[in-house]
Tab-separated table of N, CA and C and ligand atoms in Angstrom:
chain	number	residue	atom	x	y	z
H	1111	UNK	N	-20.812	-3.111	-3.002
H	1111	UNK	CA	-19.338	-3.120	-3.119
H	1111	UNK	C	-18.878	-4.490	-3.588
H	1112	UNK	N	-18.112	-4.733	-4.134
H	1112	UNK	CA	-17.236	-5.603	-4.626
H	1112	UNK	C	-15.497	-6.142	-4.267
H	1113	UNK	N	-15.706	-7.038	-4.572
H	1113	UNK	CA	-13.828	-7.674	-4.177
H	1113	UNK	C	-13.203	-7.790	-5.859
H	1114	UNK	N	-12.141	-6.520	-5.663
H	1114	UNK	CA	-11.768	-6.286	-7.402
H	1114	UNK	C	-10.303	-7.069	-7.471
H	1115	UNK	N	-9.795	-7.416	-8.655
H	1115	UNK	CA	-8.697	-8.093	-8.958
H	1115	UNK	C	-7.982	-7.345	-8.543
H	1116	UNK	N	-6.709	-8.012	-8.121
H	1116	UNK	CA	-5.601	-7.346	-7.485
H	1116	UNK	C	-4.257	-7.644	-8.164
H	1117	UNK	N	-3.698	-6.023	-9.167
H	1117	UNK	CA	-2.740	-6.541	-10.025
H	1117	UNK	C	-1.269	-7.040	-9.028
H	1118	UNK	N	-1.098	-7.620	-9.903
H	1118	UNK	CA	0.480	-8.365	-9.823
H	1118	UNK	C	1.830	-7.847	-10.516
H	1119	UNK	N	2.909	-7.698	-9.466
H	1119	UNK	CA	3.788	-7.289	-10.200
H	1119	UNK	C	4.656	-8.266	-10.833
H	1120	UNK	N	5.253	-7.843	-11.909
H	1120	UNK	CA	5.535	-6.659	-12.246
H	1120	UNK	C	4.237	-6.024	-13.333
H	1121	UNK	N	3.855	-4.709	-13.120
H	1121	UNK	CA	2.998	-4.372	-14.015
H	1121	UNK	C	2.503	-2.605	-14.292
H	1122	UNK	N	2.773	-2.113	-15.669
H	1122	UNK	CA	3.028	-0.980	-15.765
H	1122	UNK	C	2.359	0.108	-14.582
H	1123	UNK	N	1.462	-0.308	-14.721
H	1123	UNK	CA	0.164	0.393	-13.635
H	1123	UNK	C	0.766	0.736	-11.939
H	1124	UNK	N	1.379	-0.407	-12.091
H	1124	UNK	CA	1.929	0.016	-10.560
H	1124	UNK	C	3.121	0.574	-10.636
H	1125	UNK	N	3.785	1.216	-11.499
H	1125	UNK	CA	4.882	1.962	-11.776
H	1125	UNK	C	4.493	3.610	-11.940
H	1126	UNK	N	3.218	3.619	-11.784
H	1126	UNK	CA	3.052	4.899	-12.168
H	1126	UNK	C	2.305	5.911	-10.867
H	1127	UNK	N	2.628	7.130	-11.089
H	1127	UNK	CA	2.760	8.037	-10.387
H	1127	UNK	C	0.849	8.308	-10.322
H	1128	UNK	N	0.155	8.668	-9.431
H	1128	UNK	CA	-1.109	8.641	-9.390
H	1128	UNK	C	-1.566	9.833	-9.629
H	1129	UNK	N	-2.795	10.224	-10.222
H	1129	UNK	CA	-3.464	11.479	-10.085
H	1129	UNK	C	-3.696	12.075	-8.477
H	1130	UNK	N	-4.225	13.127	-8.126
H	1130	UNK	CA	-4.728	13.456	-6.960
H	1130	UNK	C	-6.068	12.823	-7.363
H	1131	UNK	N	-7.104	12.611	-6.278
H	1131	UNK	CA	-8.347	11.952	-6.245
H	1131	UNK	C	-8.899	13.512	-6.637
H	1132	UNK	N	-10.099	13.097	-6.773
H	1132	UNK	CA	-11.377	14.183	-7.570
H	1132	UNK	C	-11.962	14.674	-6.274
H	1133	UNK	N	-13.118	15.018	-6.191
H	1133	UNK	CA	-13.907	15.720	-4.537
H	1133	UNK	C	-14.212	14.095	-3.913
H	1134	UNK	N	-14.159	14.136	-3.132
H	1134	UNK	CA	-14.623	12.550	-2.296
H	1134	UNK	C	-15.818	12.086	-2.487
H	1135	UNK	N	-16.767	12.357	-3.101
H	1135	UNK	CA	-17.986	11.858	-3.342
H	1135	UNK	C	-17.485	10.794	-4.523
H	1136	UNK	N	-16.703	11.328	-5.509
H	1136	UNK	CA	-16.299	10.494	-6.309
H	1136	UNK	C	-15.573	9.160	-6.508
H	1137	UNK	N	-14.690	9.453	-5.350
H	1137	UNK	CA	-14.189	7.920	-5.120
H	1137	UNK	C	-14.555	6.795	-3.980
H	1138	UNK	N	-16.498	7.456	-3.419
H	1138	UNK	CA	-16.415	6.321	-2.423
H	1138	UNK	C	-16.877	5.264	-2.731
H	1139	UNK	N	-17.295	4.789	-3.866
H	1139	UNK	CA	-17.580	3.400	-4.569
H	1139	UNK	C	-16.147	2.870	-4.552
H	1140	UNK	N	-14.892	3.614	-5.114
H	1140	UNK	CA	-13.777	2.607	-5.424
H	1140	UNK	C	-13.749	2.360	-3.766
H	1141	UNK	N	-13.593	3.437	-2.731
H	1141	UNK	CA	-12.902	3.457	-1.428
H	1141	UNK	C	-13.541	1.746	-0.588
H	1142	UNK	N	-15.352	1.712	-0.561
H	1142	UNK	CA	-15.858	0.416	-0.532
H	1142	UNK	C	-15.406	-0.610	-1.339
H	1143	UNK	N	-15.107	-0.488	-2.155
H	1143	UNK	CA	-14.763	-1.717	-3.076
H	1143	UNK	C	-13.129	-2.457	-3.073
H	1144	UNK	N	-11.946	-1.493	-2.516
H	1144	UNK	CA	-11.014	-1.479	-1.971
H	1144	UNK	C	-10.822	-1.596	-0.376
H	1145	UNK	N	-11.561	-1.165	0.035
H	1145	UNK	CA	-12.259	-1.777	1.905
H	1145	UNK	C	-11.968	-3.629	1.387
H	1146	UNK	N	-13.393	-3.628	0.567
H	1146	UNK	CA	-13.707	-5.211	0.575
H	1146	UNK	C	-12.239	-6.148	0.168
H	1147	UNK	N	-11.930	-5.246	-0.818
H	1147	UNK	CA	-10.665	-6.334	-1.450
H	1147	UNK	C	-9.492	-6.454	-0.646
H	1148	UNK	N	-9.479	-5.323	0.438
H	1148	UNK	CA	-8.359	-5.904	1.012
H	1148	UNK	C	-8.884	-6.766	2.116
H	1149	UNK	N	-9.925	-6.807	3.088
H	1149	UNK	CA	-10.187	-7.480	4.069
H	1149	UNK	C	-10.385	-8.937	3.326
H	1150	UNK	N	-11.295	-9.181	2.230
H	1150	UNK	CA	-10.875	-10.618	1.338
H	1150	UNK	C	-9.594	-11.046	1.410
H	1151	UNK	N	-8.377	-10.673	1.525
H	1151	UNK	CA	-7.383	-10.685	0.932
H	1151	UNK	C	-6.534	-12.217	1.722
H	1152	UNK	N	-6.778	-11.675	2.986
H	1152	UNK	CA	-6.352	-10.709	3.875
H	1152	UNK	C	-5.659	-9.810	4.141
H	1153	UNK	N	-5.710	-8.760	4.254
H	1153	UNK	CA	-4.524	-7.776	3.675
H	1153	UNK	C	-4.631	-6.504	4.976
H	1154	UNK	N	-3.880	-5.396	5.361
H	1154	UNK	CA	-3.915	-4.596	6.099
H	1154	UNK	C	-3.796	-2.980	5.232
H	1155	UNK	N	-3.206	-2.826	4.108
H	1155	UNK	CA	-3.519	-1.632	3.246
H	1155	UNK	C	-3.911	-2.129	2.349
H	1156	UNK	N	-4.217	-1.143	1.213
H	1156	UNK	CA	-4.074	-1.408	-0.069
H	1156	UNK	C	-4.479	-0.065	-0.536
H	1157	UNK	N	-3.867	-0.014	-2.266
H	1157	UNK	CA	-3.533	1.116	-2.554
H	1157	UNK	C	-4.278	1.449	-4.026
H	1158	UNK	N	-4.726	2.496	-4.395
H	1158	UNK	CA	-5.594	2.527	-5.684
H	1158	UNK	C	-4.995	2.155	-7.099
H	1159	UNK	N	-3.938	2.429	-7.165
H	1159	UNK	CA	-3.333	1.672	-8.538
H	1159	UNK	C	-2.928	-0.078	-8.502
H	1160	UNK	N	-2.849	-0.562	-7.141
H	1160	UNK	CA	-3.115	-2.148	-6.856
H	1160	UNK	C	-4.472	-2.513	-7.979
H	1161	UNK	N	-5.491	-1.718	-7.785
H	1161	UNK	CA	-6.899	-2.082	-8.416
H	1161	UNK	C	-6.883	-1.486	-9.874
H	1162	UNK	N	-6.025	-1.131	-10.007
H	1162	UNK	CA	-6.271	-0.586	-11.241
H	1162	UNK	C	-6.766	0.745	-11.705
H	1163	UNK	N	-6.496	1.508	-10.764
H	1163	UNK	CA	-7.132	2.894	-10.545
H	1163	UNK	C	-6.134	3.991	-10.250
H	1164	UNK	N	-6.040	5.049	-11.139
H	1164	UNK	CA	-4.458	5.634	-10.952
H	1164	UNK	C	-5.193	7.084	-10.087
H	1165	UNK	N	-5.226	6.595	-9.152
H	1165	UNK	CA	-5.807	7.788	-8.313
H	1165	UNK	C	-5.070	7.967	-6.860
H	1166	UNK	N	-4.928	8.715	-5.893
H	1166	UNK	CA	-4.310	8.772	-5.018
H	1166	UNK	C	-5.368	8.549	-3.895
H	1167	UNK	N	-5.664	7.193	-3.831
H	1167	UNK	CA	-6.511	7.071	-2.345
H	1167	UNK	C	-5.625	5.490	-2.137
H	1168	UNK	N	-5.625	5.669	-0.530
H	1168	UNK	CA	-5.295	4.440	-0.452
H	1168	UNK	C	-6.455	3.826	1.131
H	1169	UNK	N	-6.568	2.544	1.402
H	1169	UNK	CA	-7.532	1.950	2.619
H	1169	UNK	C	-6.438	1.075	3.389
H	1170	UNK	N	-6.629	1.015	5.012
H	1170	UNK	CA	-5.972	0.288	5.619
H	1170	UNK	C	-6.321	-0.013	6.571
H	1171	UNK	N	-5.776	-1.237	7.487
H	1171	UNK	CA	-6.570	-1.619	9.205
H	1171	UNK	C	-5.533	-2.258	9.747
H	1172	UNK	N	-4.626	-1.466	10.630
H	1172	UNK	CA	-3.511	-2.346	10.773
H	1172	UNK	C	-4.227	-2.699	12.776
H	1173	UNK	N	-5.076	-2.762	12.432
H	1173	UNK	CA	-5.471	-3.365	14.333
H	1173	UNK	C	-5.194	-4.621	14.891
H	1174	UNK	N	-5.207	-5.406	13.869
H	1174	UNK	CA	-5.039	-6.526	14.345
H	1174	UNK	C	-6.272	-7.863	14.270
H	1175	UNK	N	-6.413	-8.747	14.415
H	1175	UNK	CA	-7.058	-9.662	14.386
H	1175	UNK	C	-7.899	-9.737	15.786
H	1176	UNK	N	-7.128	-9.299	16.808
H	1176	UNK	CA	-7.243	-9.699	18.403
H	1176	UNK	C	-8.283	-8.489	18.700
H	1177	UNK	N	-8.402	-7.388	17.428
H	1177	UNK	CA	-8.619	-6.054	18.360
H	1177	UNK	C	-9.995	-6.053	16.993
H	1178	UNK	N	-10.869	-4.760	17.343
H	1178	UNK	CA	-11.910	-4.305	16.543
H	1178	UNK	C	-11.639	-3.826	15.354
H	1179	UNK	N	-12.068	-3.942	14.208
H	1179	UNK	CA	-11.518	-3.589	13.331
H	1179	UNK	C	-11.908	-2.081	12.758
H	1180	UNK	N	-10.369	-1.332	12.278
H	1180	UNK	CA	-10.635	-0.004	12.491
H	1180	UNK	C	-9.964	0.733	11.112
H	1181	UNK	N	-11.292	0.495	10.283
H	1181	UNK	CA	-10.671	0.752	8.767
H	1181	UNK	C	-10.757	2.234	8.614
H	1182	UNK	N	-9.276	2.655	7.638
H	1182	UNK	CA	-9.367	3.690	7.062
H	1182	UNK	C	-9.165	4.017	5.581
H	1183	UNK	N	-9.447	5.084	5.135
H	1183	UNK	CA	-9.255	5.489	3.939
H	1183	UNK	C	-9.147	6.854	3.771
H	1184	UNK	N	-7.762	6.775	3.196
H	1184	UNK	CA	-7.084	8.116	3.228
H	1184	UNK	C	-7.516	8.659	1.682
H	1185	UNK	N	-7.744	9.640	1.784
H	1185	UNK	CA	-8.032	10.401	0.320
H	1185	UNK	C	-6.835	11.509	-0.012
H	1186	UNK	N	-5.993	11.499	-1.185
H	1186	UNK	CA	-4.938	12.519	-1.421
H	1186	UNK	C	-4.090	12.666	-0.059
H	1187	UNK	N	-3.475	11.145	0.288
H	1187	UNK	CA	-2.468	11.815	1.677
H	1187	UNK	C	-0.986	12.373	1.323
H	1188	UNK	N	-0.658	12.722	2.392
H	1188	UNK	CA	0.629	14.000	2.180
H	1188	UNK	C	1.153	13.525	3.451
H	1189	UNK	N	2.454	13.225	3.423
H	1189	UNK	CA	3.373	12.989	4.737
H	1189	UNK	C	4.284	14.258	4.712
H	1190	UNK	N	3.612	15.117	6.211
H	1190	UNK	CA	4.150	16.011	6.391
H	1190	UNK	C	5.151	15.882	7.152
H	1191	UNK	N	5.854	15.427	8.163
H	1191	UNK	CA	6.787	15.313	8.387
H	1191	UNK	C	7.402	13.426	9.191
H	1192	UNK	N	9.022	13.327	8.781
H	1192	UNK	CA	8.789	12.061	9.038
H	1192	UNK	C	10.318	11.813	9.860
H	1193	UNK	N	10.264	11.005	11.041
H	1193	UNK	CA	11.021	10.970	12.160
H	1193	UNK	C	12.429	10.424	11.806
H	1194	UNK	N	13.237	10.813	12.320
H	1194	UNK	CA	15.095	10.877	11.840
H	1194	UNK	C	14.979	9.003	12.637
H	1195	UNK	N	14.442	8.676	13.753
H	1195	UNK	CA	14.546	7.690	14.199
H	1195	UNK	C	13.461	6.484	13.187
H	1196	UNK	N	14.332	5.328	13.108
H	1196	UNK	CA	14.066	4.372	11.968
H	1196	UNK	C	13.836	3.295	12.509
H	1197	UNK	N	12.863	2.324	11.273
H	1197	UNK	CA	12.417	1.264	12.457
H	1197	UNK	C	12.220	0.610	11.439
H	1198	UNK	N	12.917	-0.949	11.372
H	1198	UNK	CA	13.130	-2.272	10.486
H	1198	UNK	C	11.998	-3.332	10.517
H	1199	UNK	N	10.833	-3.456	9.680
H	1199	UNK	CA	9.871	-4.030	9.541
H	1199	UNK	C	9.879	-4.956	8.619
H	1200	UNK	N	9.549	-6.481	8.518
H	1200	UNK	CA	9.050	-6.921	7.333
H	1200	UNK	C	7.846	-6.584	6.851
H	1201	UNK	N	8.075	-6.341	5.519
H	1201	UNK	CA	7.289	-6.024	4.355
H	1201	UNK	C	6.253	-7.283	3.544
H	1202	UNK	N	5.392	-6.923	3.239
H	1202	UNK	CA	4.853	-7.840	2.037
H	1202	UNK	C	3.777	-6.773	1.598
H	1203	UNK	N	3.640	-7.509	0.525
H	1203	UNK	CA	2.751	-6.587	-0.351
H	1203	UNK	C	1.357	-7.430	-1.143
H	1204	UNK	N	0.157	-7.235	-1.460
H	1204	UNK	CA	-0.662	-7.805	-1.842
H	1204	UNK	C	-0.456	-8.133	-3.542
H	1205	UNK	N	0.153	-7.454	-3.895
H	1205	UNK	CA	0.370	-7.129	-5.359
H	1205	UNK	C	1.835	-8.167	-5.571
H	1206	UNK	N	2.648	-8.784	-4.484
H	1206	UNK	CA	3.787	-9.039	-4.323
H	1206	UNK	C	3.425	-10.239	-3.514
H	1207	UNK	N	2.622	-11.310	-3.951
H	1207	UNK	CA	2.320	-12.482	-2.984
H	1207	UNK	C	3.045	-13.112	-2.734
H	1208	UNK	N	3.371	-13.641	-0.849
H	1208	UNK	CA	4.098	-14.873	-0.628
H	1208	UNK	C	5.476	-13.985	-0.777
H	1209	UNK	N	6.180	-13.026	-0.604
H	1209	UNK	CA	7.527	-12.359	-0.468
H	1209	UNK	C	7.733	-11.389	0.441
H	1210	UNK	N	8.316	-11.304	1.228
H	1210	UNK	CA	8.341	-10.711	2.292
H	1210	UNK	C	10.191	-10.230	2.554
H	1211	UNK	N	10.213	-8.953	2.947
H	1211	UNK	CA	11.413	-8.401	2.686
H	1211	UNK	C	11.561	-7.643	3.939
H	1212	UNK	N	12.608	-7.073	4.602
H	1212	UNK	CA	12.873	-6.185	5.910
H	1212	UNK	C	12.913	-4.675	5.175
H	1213	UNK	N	12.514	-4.154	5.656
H	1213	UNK	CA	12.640	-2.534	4.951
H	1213	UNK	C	12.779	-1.458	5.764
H	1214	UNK	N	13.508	-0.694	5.834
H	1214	UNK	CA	13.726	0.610	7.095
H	1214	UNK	C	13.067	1.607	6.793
H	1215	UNK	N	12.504	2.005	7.398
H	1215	UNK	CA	11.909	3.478	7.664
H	1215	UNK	C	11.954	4.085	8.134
H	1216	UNK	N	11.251	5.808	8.196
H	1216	UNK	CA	11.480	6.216	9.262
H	1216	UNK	C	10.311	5.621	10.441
H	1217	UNK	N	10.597	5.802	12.092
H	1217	UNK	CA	9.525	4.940	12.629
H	1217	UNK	C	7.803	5.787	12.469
H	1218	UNK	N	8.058	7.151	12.613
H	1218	UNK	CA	6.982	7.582	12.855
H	1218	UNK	C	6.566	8.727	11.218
H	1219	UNK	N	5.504	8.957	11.566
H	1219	UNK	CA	5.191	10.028	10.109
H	1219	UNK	C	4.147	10.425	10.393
H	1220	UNK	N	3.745	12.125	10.435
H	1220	UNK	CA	2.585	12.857	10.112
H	1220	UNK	C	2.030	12.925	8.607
H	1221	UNK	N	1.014	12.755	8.892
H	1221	UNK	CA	0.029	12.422	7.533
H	1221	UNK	C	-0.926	13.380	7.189
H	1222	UNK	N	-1.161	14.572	6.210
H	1222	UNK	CA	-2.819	14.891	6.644
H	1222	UNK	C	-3.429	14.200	5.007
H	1223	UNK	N	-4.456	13.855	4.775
H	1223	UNK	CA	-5.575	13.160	4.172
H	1223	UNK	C	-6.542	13.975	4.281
H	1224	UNK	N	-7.844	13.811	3.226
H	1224	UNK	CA	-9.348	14.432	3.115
H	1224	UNK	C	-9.557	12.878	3.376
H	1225	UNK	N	-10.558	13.207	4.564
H	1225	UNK	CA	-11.640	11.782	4.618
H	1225	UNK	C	-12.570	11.469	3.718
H	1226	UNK	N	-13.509	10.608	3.593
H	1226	UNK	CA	-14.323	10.012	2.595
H	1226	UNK	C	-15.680	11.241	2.878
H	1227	UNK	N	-15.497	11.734	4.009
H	1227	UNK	CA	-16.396	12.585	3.802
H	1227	UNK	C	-15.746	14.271	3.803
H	1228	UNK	N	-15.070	14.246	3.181
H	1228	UNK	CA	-14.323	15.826	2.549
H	1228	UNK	C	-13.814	16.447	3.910
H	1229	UNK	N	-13.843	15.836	4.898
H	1229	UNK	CA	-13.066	16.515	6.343
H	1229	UNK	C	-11.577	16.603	5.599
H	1230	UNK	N	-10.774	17.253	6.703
H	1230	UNK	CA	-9.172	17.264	6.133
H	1230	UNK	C	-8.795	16.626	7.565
H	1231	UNK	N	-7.818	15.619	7.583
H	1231	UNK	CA	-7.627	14.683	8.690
H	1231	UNK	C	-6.006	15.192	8.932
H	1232	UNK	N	-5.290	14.730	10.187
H	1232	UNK	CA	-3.608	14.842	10.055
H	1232	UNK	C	-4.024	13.993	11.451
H	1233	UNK	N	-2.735	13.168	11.416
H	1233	UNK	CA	-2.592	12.416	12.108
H	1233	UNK	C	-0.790	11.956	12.348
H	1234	UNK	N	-0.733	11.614	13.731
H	1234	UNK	CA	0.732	11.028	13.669
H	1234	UNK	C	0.667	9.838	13.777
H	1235	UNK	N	1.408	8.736	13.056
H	1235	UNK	CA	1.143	7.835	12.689
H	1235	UNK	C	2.825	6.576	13.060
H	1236	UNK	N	2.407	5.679	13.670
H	1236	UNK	CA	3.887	4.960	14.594
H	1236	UNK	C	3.343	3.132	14.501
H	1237	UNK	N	4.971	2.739	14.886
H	1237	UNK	CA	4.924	1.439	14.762
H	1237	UNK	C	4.523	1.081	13.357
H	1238	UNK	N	3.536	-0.160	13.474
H	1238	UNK	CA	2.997	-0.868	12.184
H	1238	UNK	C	2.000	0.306	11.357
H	1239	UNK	N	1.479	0.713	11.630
H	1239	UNK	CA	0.581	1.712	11.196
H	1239	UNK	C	1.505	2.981	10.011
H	1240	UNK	N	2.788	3.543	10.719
H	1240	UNK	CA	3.699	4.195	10.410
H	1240	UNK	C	4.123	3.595	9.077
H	1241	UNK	N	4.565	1.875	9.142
H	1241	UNK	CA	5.314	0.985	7.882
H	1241	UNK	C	4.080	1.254	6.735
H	1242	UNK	N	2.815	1.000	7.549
H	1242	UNK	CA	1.729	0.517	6.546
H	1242	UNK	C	1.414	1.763	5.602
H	1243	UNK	N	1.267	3.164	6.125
H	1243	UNK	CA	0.712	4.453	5.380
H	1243	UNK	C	2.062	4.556	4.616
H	1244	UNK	N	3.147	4.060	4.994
H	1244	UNK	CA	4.247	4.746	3.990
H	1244	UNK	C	4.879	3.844	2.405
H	1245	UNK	N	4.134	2.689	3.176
H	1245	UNK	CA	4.190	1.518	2.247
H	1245	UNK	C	3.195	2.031	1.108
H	1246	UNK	N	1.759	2.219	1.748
H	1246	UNK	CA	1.010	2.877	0.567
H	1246	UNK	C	1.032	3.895	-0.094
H	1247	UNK	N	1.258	5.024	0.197
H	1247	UNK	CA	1.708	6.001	-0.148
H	1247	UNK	C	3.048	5.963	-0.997
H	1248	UNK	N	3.569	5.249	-1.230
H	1248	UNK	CA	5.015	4.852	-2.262
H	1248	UNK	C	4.007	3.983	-3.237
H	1249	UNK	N	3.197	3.452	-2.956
H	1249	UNK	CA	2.549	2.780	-4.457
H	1249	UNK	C	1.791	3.894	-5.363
H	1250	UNK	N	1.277	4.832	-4.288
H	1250	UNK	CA	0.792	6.652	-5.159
H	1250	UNK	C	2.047	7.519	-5.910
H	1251	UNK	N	2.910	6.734	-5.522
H	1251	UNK	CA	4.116	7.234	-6.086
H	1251	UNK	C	4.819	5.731	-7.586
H	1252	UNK	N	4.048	4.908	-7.554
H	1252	UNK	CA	5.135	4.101	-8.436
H	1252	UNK	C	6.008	3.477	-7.756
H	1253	UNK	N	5.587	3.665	-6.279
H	1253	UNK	CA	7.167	2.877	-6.114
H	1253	UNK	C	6.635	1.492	-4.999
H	1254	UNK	N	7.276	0.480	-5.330
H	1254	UNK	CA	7.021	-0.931	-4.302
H	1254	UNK	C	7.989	-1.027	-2.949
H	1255	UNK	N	7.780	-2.550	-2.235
H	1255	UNK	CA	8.211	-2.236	-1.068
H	1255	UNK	C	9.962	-2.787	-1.514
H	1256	UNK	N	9.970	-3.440	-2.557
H	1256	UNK	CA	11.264	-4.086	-3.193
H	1256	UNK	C	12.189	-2.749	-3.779
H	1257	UNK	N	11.838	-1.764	-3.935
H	1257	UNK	CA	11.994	-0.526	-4.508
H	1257	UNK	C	13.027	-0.629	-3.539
H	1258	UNK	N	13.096	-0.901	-2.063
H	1258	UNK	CA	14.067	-0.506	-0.582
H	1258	UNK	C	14.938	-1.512	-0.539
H	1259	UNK	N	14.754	-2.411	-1.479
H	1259	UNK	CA	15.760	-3.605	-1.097
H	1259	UNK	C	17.001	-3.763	-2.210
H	1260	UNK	N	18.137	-4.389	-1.934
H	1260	UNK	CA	18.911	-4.833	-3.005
H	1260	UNK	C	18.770	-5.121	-4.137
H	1261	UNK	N	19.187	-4.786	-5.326
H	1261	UNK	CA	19.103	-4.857	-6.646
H	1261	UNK	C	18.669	-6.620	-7.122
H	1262	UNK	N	19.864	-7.473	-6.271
H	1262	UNK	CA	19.615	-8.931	-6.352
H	1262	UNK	C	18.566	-9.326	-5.993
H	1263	UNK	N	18.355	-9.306	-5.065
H	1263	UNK	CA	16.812	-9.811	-4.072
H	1263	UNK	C	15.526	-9.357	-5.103
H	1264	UNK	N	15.539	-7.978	-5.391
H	1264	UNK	CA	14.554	-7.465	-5.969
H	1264	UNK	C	14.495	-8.157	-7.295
H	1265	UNK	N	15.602	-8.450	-8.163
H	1265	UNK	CA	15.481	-9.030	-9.668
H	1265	UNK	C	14.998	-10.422	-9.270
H	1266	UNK	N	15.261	-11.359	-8.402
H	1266	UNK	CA	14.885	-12.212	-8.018
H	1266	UNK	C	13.208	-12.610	-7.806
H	1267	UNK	N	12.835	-11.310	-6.901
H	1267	UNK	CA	11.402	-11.319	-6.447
H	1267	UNK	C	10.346	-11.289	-7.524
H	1268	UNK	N	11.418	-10.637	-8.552
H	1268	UNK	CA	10.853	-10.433	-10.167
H	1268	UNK	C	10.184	-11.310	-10.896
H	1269	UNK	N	11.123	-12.037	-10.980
H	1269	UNK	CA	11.688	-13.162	-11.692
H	1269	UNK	C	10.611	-14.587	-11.205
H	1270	UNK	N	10.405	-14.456	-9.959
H	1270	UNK	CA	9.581	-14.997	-9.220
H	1270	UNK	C	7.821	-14.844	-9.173
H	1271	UNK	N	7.590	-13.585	-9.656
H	1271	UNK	CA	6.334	-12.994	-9.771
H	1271	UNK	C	6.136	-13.006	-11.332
H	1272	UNK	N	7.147	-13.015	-12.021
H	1272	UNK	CA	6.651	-13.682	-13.646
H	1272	UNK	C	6.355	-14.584	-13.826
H	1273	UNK	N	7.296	-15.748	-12.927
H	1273	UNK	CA	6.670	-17.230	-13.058
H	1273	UNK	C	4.839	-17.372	-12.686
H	1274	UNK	N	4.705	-16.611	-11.630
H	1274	UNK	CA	3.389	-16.537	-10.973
H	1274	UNK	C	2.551	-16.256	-12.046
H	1275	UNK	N	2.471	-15.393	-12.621
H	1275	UNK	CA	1.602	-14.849	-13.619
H	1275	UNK	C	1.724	-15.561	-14.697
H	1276	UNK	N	2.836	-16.147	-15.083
H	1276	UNK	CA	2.556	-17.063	-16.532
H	1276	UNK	C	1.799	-18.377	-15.847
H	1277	UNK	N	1.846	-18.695	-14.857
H	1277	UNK	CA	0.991	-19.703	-14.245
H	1277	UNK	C	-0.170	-19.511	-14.036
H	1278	UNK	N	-0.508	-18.629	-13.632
H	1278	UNK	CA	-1.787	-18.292	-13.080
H	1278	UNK	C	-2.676	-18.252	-14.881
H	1279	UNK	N	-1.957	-17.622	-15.733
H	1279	UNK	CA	-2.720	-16.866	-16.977
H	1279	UNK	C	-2.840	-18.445	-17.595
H	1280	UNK	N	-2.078	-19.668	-17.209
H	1280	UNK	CA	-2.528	-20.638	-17.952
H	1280	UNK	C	-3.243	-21.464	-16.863
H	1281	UNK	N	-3.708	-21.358	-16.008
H	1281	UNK	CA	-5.038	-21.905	-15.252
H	1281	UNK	C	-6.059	-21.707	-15.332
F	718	NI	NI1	1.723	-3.029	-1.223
């Protein structure tokens, strides 16, 4: 497995709407290789078009530092239902370095997923865990965590992540 580049926004790739994943045998090279890149990162999700891969899998470990680490990887997830009660989290995004935004959600969300080994999973999903699957699951969709915020803030965050990249591309 490998630690793969991690695009930066703004960038077409992450605007776009993902395929469903293929049978799970097929994507467990990316699923390891997206494991690695986010724990490099440090990161708690990450999502298949982050890597460059327009597929609908996304990996995450929202346990904590203090606790064992308890990675997953969702294959083709589906939020089946999601709680009227809402819960205000800061955001950041790996693709979105160094910006961090408050974003509402709903607090809780049922999920079902195919595991890496073709099981079909559902789970209810709360707190940080809840922010984190819904955060990823909007990048299978094209959409970021700035997508939830003010028009200003967001042109800003923009504006801010171009500078990044014309910097970075001349280092
Ligand atoms: Ni993200």
């Amino acid at each position: 497995m490998s630690v793969l580049p991690i695009l930066i926004h703004p960038d077409p790739r992450l605007k776009k709407v993902c395929d469903p994943a293929p049978e799970p045998g097929a994507v467990s090279g990316l699923i390891a290789d997206m494991l690695a890149t986010m724990y490099d990162a440090p990161g708690i999700g990450l999502a298949a078009p982050q890597v460059g891969a327009n597929t609908r899998v996304v990996v995450m470990d929202c346990a904590g530092k203090e606790a064992p680490p308890e990675p997953m990887a969702l294959i083709n997830p589906e939020i089946l239902w999601s709680s009227e009660e809402t819960n205000e989290h800061e955001e950041g995004c790996l693709s979105i370095p160094d910006q961090f935004a408050f974003v509402t959600r709903p607090a809780a969300v049922r999920v079902r997923w195919t595991t890496p080994e073709g099981a079909e999973a559902e789970r209810l999903f709360d707190g940080l865990w809840a922010t984190c699957v819904q955060h990823e699951i909007d990048h299978l969709n094209g959409k970021l965590f700035i997508d939830h915020i003010g028009a200003v803030r967001r042109q800003l965050i923009t504006q801010k992540m171009k500078k990044l990249k014309r910097e970075r591309a001349k280092a």
